[in-house]
PDB file of C-alpha atoms in Angstrom:
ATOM      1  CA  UNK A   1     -60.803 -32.092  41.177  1.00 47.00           C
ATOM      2  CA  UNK A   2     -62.996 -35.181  41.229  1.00 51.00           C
ATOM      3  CA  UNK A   3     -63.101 -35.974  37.724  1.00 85.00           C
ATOM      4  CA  UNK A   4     -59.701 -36.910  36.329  1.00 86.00           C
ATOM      5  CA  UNK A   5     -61.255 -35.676  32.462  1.00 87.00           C
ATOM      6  CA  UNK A   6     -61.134 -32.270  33.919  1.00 93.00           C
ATOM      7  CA  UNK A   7     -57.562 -32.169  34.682  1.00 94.00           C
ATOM      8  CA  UNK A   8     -56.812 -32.616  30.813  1.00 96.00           C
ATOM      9  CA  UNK A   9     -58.862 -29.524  29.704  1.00 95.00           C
ATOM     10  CA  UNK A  10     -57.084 -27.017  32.314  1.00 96.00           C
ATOM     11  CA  UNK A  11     -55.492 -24.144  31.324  1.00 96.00           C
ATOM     12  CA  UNK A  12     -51.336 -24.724  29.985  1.00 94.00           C
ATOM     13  CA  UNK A  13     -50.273 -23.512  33.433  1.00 95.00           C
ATOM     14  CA  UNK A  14     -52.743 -25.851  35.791  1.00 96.00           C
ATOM     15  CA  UNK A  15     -51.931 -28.396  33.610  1.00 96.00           C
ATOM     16  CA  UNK A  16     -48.380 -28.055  33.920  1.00 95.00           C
ATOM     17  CA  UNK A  17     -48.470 -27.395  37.562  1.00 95.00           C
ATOM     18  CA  UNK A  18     -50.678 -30.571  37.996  1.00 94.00           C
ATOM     19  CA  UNK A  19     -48.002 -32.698  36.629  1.00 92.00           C
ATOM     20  CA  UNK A  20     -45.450 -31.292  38.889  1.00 91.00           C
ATOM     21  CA  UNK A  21     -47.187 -32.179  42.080  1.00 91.00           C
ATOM     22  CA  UNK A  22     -48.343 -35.239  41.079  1.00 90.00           C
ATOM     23  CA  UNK A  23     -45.380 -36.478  39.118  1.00 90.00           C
ATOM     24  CA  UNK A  24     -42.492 -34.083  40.108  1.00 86.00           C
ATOM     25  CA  UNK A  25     -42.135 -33.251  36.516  1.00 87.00           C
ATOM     26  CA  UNK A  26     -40.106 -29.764  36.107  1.00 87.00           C
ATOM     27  CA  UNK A  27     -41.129 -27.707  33.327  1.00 91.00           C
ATOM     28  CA  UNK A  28     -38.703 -28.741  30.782  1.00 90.00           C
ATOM     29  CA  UNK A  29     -38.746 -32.643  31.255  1.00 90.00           C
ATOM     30  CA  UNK A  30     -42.690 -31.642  30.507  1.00 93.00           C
ATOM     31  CA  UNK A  31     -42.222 -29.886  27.304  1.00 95.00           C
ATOM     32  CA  UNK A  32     -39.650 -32.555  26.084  1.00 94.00           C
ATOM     33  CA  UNK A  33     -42.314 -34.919  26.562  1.00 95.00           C
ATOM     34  CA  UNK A  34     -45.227 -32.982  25.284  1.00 97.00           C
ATOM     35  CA  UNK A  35     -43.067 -32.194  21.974  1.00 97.00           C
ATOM     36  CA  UNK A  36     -41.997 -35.679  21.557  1.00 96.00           C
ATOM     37  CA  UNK A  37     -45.865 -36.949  21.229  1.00 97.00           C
ATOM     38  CA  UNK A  38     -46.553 -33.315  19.342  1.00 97.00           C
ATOM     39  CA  UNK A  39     -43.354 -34.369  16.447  1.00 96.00           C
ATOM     40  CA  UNK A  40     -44.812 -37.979  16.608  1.00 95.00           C
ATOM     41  CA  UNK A  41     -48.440 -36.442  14.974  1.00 95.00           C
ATOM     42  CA  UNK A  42     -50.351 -35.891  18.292  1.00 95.00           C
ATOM     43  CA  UNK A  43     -51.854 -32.573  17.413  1.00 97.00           C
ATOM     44  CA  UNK A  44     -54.705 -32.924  19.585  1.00 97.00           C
ATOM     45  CA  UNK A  45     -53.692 -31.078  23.245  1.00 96.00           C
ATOM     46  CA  UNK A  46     -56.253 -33.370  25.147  1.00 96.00           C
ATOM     47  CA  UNK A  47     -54.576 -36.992  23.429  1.00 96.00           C
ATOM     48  CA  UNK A  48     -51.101 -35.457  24.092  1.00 96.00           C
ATOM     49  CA  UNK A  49     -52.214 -34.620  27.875  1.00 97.00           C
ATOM     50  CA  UNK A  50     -54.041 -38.262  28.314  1.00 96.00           C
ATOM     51  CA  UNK A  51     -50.311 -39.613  26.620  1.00 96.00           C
ATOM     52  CA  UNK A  52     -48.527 -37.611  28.783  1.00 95.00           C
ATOM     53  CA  UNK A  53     -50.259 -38.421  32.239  1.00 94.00           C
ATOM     54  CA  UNK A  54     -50.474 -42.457  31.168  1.00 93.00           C
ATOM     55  CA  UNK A  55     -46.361 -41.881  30.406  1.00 93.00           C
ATOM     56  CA  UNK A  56     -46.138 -39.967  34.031  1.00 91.00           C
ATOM     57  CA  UNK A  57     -47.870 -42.762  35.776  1.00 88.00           C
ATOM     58  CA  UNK A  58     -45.751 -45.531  34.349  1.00 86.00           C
ATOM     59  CA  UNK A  59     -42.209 -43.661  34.117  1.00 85.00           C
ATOM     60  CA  UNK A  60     -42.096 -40.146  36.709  1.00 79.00           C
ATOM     61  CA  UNK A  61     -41.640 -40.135  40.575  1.00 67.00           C
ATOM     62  CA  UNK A  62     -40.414 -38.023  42.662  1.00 59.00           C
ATOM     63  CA  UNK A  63     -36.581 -37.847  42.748  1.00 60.00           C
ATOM     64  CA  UNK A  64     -36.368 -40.213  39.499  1.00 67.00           C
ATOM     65  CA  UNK A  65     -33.767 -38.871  36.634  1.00 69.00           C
ATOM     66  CA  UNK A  66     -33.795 -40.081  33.505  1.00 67.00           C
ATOM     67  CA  UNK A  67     -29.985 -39.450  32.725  1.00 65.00           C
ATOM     68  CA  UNK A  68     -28.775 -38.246  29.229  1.00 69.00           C
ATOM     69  CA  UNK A  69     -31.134 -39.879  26.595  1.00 68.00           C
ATOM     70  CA  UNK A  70     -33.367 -42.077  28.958  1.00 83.00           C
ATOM     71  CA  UNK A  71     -36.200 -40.037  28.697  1.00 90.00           C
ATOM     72  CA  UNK A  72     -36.032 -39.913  24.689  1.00 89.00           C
ATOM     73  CA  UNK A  73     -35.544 -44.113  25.540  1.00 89.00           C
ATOM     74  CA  UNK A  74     -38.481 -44.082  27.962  1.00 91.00           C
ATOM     75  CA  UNK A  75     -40.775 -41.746  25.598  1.00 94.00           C
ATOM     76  CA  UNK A  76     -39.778 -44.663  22.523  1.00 92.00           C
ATOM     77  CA  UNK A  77     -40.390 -47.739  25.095  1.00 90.00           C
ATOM     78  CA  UNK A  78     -43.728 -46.486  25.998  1.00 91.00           C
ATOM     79  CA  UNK A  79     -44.854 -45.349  21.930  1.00 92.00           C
ATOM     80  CA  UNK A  80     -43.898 -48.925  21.392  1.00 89.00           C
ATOM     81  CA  UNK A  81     -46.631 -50.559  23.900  1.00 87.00           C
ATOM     82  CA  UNK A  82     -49.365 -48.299  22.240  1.00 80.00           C
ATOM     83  CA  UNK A  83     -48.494 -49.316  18.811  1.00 77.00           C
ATOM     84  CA  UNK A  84     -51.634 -50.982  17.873  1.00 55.00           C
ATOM     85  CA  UNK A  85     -53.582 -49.357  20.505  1.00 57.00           C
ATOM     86  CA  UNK A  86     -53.082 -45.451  19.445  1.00 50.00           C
ATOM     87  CA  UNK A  87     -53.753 -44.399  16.698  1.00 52.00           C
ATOM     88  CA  UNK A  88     -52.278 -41.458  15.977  1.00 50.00           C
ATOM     89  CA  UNK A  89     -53.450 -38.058  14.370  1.00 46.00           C
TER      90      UNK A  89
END
């Protein structure tokens, strides 16, 4: 894909299967983090995708583990930088 704005309108499954070669992110460490921004009011599936891929970038690499509650830690961490600069609906 040349355009990165195409990646975010993919079908659920190219989606997900993007973010698992790019950021070795397994299915469920995806959906935690796709229902964290969903429960914090991110209805919209192409904000929650652009959240999720700027979260990837910052947080996910290959072989990193987040350990019991880090990713719920990481997830806050990150929210908190965007206060002011999200705005959330």
């Amino acid at each position: 894909m040349t355009n990165l704005d195409e990646v975010f309108h993919l079908p659920d499954l190219r989606f997900v299967q993007f973010c698992e070669e790019k950021f070795a992110l397994n299915k469920g460490i995806y959906n935690t983090i796709d229902n964290y921004f969903f429960e914090l009011g991110v209805h919209d599936i192409i904000k929650r995708r652009r959240l999720i891929f700027q979260f990837s970038l910052q947080h996910c690499a290959v072989g990193k583990k987040f350990g019991p509650g880090g990713l719920t830690r990481k997830l806050e961490d990150f929210m908190e930088q965007k206060s002011g600069l999200l705005q959330v609906n």
